[in-house]
XYZ file of C-alpha atoms in Angstrom:
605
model
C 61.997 -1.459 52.023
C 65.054 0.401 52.413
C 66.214 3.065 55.001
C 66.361 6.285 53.400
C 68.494 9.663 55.396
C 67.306 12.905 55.391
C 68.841 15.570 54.056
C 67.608 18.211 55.758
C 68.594 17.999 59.328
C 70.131 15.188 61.239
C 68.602 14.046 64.110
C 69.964 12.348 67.304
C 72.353 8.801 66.094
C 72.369 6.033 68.618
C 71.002 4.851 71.620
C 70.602 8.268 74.151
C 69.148 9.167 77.050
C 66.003 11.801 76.206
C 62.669 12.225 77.215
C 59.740 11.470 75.192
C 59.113 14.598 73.959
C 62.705 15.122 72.683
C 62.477 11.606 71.177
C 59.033 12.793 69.270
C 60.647 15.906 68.072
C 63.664 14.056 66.714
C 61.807 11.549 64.649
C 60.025 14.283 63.417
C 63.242 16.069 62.765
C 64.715 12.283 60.987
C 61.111 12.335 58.811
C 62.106 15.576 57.505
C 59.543 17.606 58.849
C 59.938 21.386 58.953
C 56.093 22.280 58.897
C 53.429 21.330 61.117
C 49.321 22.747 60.875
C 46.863 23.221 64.176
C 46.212 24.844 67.029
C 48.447 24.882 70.279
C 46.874 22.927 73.532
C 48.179 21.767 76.791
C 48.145 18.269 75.749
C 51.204 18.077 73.844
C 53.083 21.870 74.827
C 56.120 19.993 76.252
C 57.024 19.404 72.858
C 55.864 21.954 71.547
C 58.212 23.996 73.321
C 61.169 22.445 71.542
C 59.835 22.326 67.500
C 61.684 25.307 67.100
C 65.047 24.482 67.995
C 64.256 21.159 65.824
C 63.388 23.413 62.428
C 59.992 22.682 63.105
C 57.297 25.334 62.498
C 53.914 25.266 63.722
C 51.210 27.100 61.588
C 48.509 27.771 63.614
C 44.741 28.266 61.938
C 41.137 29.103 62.483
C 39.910 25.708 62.999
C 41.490 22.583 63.426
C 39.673 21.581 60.060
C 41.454 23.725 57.777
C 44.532 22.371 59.626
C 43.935 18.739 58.287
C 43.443 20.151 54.667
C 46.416 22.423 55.248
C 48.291 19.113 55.671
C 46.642 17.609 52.619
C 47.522 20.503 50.335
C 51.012 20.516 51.819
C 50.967 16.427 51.475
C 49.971 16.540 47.610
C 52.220 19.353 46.647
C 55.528 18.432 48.128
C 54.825 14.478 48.074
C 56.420 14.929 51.989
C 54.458 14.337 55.049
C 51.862 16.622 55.734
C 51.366 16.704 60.049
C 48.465 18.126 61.791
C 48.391 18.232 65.153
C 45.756 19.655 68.040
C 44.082 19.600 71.386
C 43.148 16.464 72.875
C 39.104 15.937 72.312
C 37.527 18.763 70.630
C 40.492 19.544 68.697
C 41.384 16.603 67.480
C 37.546 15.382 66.962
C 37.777 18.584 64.270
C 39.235 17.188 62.549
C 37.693 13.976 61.238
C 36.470 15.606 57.860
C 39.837 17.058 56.688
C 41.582 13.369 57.388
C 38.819 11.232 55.440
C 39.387 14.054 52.460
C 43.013 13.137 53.031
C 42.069 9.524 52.647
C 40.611 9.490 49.529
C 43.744 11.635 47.661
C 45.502 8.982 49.223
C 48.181 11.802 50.761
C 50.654 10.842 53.308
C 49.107 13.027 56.269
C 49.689 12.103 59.922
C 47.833 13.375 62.370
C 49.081 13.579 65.974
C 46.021 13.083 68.720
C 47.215 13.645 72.157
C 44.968 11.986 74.024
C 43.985 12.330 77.567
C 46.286 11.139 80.354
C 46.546 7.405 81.185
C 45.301 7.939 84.888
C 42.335 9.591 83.535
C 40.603 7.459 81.100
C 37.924 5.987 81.474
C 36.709 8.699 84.780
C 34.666 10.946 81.951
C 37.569 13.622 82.125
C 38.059 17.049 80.876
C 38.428 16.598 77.275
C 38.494 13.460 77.457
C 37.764 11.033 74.065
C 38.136 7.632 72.624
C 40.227 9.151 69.744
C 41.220 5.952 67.705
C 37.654 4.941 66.233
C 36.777 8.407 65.097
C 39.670 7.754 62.268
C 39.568 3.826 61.828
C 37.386 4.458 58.691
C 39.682 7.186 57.382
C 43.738 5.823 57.931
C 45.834 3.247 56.900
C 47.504 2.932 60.160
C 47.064 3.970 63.802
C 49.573 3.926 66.026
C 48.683 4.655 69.810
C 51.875 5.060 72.242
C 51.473 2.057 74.716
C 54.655 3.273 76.855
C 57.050 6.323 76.974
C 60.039 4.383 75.556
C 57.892 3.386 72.554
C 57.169 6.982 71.560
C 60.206 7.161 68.724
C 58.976 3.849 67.644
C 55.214 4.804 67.055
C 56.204 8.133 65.810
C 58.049 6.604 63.036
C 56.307 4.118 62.158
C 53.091 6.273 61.453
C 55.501 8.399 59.255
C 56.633 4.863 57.484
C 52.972 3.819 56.751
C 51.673 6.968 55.528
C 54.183 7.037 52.607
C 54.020 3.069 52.081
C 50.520 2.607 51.991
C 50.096 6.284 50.559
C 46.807 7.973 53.320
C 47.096 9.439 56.588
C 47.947 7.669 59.708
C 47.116 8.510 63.373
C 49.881 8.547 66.079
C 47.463 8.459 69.797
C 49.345 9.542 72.454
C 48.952 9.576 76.359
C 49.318 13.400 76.962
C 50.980 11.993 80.168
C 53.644 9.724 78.161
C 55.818 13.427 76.681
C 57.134 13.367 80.028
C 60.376 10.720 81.693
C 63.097 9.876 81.232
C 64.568 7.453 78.171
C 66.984 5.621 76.533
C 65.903 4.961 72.936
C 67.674 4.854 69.281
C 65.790 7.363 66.718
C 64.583 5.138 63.616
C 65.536 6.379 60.373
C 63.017 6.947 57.815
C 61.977 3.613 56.217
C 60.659 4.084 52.041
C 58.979 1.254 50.303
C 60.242 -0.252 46.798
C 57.268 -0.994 45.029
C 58.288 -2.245 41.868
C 56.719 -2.698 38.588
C 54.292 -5.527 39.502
C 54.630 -9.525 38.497
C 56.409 -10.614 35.467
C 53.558 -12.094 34.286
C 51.428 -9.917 34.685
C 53.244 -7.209 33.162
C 53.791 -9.342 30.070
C 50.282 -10.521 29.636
C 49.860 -6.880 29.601
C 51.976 -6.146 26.940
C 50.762 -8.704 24.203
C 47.398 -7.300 25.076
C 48.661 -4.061 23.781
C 50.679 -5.456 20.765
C 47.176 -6.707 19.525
C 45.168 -3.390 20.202
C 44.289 -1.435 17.036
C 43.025 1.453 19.332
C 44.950 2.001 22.596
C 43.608 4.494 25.175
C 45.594 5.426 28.368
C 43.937 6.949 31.622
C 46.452 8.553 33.448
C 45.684 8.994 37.244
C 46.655 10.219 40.635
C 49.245 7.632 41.008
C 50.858 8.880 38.269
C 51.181 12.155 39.868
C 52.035 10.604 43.205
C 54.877 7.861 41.365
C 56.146 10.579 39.745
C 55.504 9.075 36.798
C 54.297 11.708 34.035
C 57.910 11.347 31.437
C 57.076 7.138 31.849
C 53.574 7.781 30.597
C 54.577 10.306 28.099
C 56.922 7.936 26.640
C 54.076 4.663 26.869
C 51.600 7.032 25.378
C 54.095 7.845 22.060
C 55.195 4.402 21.400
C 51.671 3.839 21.029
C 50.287 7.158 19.708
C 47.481 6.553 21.875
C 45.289 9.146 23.240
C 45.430 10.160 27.266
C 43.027 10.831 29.184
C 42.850 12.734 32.525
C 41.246 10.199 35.517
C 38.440 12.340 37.143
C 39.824 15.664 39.418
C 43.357 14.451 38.203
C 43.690 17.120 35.419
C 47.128 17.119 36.569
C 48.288 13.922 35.451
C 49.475 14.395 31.845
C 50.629 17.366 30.445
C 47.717 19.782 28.819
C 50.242 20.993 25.787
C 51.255 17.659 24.851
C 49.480 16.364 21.401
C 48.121 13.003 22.817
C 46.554 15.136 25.643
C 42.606 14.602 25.638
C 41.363 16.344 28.546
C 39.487 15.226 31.970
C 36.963 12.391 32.492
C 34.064 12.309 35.076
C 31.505 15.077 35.536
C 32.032 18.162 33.122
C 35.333 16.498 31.757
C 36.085 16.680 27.891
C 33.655 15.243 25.190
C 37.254 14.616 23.499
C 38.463 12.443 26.092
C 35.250 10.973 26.436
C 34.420 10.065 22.543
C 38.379 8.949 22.202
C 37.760 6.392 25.196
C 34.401 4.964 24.181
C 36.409 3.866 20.706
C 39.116 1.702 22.699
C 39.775 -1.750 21.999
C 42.680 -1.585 24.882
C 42.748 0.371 28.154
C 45.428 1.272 30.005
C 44.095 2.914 33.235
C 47.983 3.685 34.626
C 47.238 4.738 38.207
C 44.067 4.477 38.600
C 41.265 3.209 40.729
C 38.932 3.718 37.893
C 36.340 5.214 40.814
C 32.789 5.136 40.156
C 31.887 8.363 39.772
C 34.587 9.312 37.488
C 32.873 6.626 34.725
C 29.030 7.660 35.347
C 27.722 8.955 32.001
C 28.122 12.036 30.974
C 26.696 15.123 28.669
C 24.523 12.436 27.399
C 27.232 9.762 26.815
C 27.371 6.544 27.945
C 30.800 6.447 26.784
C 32.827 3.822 29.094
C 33.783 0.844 26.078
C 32.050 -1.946 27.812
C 33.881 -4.238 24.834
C 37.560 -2.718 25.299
C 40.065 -5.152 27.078
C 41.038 -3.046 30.703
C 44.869 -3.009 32.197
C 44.710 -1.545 35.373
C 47.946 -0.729 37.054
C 47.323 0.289 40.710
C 50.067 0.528 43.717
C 47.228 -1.128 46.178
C 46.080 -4.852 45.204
C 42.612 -4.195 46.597
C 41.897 -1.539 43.665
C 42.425 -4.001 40.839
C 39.250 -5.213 39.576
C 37.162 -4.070 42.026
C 34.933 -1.289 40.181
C 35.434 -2.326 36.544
C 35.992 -5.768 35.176
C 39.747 -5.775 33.774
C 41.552 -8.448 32.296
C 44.887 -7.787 33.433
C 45.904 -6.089 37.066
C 49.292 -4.994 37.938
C 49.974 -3.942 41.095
C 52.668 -1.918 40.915
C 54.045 1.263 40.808
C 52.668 3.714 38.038
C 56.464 4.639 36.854
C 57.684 1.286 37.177
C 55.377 -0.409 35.415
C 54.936 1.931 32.858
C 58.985 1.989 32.361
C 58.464 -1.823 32.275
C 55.913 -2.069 29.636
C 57.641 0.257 27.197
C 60.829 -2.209 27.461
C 58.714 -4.946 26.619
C 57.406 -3.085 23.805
C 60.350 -1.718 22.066
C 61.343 -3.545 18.848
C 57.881 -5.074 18.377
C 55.775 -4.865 15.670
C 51.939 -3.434 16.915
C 48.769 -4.071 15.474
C 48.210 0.307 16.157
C 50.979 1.094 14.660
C 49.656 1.469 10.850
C 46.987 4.004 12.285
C 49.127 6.551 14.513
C 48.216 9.116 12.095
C 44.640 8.211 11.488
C 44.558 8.290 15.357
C 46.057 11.551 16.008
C 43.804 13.026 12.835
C 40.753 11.644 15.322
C 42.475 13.414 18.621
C 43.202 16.557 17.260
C 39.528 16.656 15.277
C 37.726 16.373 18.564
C 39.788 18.687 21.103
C 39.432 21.052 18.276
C 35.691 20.711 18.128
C 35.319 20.338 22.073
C 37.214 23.931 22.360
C 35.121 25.548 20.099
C 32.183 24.067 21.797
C 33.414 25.621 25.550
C 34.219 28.896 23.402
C 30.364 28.888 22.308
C 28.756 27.495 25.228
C 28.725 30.934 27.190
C 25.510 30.009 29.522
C 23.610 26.520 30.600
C 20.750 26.015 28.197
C 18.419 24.023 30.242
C 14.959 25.665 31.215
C 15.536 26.912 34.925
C 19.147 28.488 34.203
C 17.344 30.184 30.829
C 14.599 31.217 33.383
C 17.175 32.776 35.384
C 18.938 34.348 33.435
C 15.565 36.342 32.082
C 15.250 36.997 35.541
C 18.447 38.262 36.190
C 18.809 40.611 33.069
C 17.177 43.699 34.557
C 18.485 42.660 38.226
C 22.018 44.342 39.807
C 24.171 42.724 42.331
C 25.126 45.492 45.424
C 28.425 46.285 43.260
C 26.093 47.957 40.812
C 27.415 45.517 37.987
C 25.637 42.903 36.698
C 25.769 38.781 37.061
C 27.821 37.075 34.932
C 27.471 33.522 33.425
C 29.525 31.228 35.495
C 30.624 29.343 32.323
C 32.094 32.469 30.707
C 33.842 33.856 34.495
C 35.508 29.990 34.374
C 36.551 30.133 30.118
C 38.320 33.813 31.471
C 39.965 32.393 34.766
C 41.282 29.560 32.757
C 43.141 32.074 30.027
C 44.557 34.281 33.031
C 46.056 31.403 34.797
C 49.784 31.172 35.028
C 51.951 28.780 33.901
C 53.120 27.366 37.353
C 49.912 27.419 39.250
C 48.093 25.346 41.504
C 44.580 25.258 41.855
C 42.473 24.111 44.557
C 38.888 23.447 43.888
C 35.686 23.364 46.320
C 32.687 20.871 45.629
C 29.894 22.340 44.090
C 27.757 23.403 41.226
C 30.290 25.775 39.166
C 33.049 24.653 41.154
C 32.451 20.998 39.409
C 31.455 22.727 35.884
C 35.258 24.110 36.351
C 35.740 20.579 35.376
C 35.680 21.945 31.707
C 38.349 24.387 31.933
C 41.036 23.427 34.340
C 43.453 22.122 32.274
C 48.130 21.718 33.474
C 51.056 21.122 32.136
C 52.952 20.093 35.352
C 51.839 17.406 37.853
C 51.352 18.574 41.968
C 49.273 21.578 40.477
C 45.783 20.279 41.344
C 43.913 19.625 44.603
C 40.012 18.531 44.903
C 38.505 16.594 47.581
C 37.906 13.399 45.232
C 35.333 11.128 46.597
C 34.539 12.409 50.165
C 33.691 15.524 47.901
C 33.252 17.975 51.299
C 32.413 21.606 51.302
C 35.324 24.184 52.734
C 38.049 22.216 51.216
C 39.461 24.463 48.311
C 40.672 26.983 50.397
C 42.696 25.639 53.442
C 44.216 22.690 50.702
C 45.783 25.346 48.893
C 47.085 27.526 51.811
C 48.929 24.326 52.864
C 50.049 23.547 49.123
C 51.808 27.331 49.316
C 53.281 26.553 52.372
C 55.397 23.736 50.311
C 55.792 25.331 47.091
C 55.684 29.550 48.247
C 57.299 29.885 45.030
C 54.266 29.273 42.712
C 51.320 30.647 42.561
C 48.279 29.754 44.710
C 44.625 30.273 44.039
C 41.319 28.708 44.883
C 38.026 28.451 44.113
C 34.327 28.136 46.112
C 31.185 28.673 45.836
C 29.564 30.566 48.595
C 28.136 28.071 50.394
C 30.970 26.417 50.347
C 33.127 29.907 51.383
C 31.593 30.160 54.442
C 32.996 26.735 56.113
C 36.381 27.947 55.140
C 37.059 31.891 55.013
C 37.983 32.400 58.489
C 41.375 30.655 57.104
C 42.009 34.125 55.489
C 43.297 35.514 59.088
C 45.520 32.597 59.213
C 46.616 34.141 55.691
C 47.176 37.427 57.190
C 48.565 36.104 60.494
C 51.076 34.114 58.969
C 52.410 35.922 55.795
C 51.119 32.890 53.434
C 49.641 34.840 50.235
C 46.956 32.841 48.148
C 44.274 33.790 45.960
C 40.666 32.369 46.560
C 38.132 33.157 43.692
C 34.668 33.152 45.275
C 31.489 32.386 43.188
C 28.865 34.818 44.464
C 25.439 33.678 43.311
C 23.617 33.685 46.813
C 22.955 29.596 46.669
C 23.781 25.915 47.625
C 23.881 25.304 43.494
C 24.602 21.703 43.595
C 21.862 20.257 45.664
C 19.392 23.244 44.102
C 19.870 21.438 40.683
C 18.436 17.945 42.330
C 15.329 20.540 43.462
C 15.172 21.458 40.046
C 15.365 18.310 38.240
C 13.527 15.885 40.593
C 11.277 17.990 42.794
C 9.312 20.458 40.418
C 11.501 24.188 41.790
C 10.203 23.021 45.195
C 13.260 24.858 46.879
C 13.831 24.005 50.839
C 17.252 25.585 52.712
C 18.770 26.028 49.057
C 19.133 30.188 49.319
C 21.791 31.959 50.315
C 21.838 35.847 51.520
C 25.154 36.800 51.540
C 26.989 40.466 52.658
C 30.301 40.663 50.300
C 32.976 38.872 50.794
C 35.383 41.076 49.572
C 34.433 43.278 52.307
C 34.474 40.756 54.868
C 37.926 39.693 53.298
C 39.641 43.443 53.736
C 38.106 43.078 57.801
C 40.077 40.514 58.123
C 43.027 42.050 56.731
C 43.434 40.671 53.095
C 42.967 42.654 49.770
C 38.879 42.163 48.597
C 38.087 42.628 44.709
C 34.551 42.661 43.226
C 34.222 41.373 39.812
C 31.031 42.244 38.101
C 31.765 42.536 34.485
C 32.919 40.097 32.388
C 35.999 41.983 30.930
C 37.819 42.657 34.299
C 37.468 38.549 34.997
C 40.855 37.902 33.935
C 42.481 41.108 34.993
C 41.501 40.834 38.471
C 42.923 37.486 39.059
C 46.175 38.969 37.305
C 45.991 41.668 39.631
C 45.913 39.321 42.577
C 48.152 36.753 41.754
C 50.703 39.706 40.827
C 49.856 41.212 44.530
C 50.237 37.477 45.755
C 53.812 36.968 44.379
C 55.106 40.155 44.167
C 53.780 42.050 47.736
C 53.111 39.058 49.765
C 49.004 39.808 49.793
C 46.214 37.459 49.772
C 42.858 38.717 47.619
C 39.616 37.210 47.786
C 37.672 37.941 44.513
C 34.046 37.590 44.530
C 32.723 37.154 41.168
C 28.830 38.011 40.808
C 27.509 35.046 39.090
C 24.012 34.113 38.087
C 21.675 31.334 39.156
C 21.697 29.615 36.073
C 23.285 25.444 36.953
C 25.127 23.068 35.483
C 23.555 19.753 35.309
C 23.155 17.354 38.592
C 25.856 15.488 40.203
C 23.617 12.350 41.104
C 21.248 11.855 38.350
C 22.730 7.834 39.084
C 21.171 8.456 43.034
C 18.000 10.256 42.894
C 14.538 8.894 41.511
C 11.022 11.173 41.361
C 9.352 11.281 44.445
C 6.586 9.108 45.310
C 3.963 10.040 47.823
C 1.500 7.808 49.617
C -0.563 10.205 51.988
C -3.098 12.586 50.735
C -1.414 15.469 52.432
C 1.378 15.470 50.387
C 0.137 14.196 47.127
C 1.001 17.382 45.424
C 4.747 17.105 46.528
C 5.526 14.966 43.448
């Protein structure tokens, strides 16, 4: 670990006389932080009052929720600290959901809980909350100021953790303990070395690969994260072995590159997923290899259950622990991917007679899984056929008609720009989007992973434009998943911070609606959703609205807004009108048909 300088302001040198707030500030300052997300409270306005004199912004939002994923967004973007701050109590128990999301991208996020004064605890105060155990689950660290003098020292080492052991951290703090008088030494900034992983290790690795006759790399977030995407380029053509995406990490190899395969994990590429099931080797570079990124999928069974595994992780306690590898690195992803190239330069490889026969294979099946998205314009299971005979002679309010979701995502995919970053919700079509999102620069792609909550698409990518203004910003939700989140668009508005959020209007909770479908016979409970539309509800608040309900003016509408977006400063909320038709379940691995023992409800199987 080495102490690292920023360069963008200098904070206080030396021992000096301050008070806590002014040391706070100035390790803030020393982290590099210019941007902060939440909402202002007594609790922690003494230092408040002196962020702008430090370069420090304050965003404020909505809800402190969409203040934790604004810090995410920012977090994953950037690869800087994303800081959320709020209320003591209620506004920092708000947000609990946005930190575990936060967890599971494994972005450096702190979040600052003032906390109820020190001669109040404990008397059932105003406010008052035992802050630290509503985010043990969800941080890597939590730091809680035991004395004003300490306050530089817990503020920076929060910041220290959250980039070392890559999550958020928690800095609890004594709203009583901004206030004295002294004499402390700001730390600087403190960034980990992490290496390429064990010698050994690393070179068992490599005569594994020497003897693989069909290599297959899964790149993964920590590629994106290690910065690592030229290291794993260069593995990948030494080897001419096919790359695949890690699940929601479409972001981690370049789309336009040749060895490029495409996503795994729900709705991810047939390609990817044929290429990987013929491995002998796998090098799973960054990754976690997370259960629900290997379930089967479209009908494939398709992890090799034969192949040899190399899993290169940055945290020991990933290696081995969801698939059964034969050699773990813990490392970095560049590193170690630098270090296995070395080690494989001037060797003779048991793949290298069949580079071409290999890329004949990868080119064969993206060409065939393209053609297949191009052809698959609706879901072709019973209910969505049903529904889409139901819908044919129905209009939407726009006067339009509905639109297959498949065919709105094939048309958003061709109108995206070059340099965008996308944000997706959880969801039915949100998840089917799977298919089509597809980058050719890392930092470009946000999802909420494993914790997988609703209202995340849209506040992530508000913060990710807050780091990167320059390129362009859009989103996408459902509209059940919309309505935790829209309320961000006045923070939009407020705040001069122009995204795009594509809505998909088709009036239900989609993803839990296709369990009713599959498991319980249609029986539908809580699964409908009558909306008003959200474009109009977008222009109240201030923003542009557009309603798409034809399939032609798909692509031009999101042209129109992300032109509007970069060129006039304006955020537009399209609402596509979508049909009910659904892709297929999430948690075919979790659900079972239902049993029942009582007579009352023997026809509720």
């Amino acid at each position: 670990m080495s102490e690292q300088s920023t360069s963008l302001r200098a904070s206080a040198s030396g021992p000096q006389d301050m008070t806590p707030s002014e040391a706070f500030v100035e390790t803030l300052a020393a982290n590099g932080v210019t941007d902060m997300f939440g909402i202002m409270g007594s609790a922690f306005m003494d230092a408040m009052d002196i962020f702008a004199p430090a370069g420090i912004r304050l965003i404020p939002v909505v809800h402190e929720q969409g203040a934790g994923h604004m810090a995410d967004g920012y977090a994953r973007v950037s690869g800087r600290h994303g800081v959320v701050i709020g209320q003591n109590g209620p506004g920092i128990s708000n947000c609990v959901t946005a930190i575990a999301a936060a967890y599971w991208a494994h972005s450096p996020v702190v979040i600052v809980t003032p906390e109820a004064g020190t001669m109040g605890i404990g008397l059932g105060g105003f406010q008052e909350a035992n802050q630290l155990p509503m985010f043990q689950e969800f941080t890597k660290y939590q730091g809680h100021v035991t004395h004003p003098a300490r306050m530089a020292e817990f503020t920076a080492r929060c910041f220290d953790r959250a980039q070392a052991e890559m999550g958020p951290t928690q800095l609890n703090i004594p709203r009583d303990y901004f206030y004295g008088k002294v004499k402390v030494e700001i730390p600087q900034p403190r960034r980990l070395d992490r290496g390429a992983g064990g010698e050994q290790s690393l070179d068992d690795a490599a005569a594994l690969i020497a003897q693989a006759k069909f290599p297959v790399i899964i790149s993964g977030g920590g590629v994106v994260m290690a910065d690592a995407i030229d290291e794993c380029k260069a593995l990948a053509e030494r080897l001419g072995a096919p790359v695949v995406n890690s699940y929601l990490h479409n972001d981690s190899f370049p789309a336009n590159h040749p060895l490029w395969c495409g996503p795994l994990g729900y709705q991810g590429s047939k390609a990817a997923m044929k290429l990987l099931s013929r491995a002998d080797v796998v090098i799973a570079l960054g990754s976690r290899l997370g259960p629900f990124g290997t379930l089967p999928q479209h009908g494939m069974d398709y992890w090799p259950k034969g192949a040899k595994i190399i899993q290169i992780d940055a945290d020991h306690k990933m290696l081995g622990l969801v698939k059964k590898i034969s050699v773990g690195i813990c490392g970095d992803a560049k590193a170690a991917a630098i270090a296995l190239t070395q080690r494989l330069e001037g060797r003779t490889l048991a793949c290298d007679g069949s580079r071409g026969d290999r890329a004949d294979q990868i080119a064969t099946e993206k060409a065939a899984w393209e053609k297949e998205l191009d052809d698959w314009t609706h879901e072709r299971d019973a209910y969505s056929l049903d529904m889409i005979e139901e819908q044919k002679h129905e209009k939407p309010f726009s006067g339009g008609q509905y639109l297959h979701p498949r065919q709105v995502l094939r048309e958003l995919e061709k109108a995206m720009p070059e340099d965008v970053m996308v944000s997706t919700d959880i969801g039915n079509i949100n998840s089917v989007a799977n298919s089509y999102l597809r980058f050719n620069k890392p930092r470009s792609f946000f999802a909420a992973m494993s914790w997988g909550n609703c209202g995340y698409a849209f506040p992530t990518i508000i913060g990710a434009k807050v780091a990167a203004p320059h390129r362009p910003a859009v989103s996408y939700a459902g509209d059940g998943a919309w309505g935790m989140s829209l309320m961000e668009t006045m923070t939009c508005v407020r705040h001069n911070i122009p995204v795009t959020a594509v809505v998909f209007h088709n009036r239900q909770w989609g993803a839990e609606k296709k369990n009713q479908v599959d498991f319980y016979n249609r029986r539908f409970v809580a699964g409908e959703l009558d909306n008003q539309s959200f474009a109009a509800i977008a222009r109240a608040m201030g923003a542009e609205g557009i309603t798409v309900d034809r399939l032609e003016d798909v692509g031009p509408a999101l042209k129109r807004a992300i032109d509007m977006q970069m060129n006039e400063g304006k955020t537009t909320i399209i609402e596509i009108m979508c049909t009910r038709e659904l892709g297929d379940p999430f948690r075919r691995d979790a659900l079972s048909k239902p049993v029942r023992m009582l007579d009352k409800y023997k026809d509720y199987v």
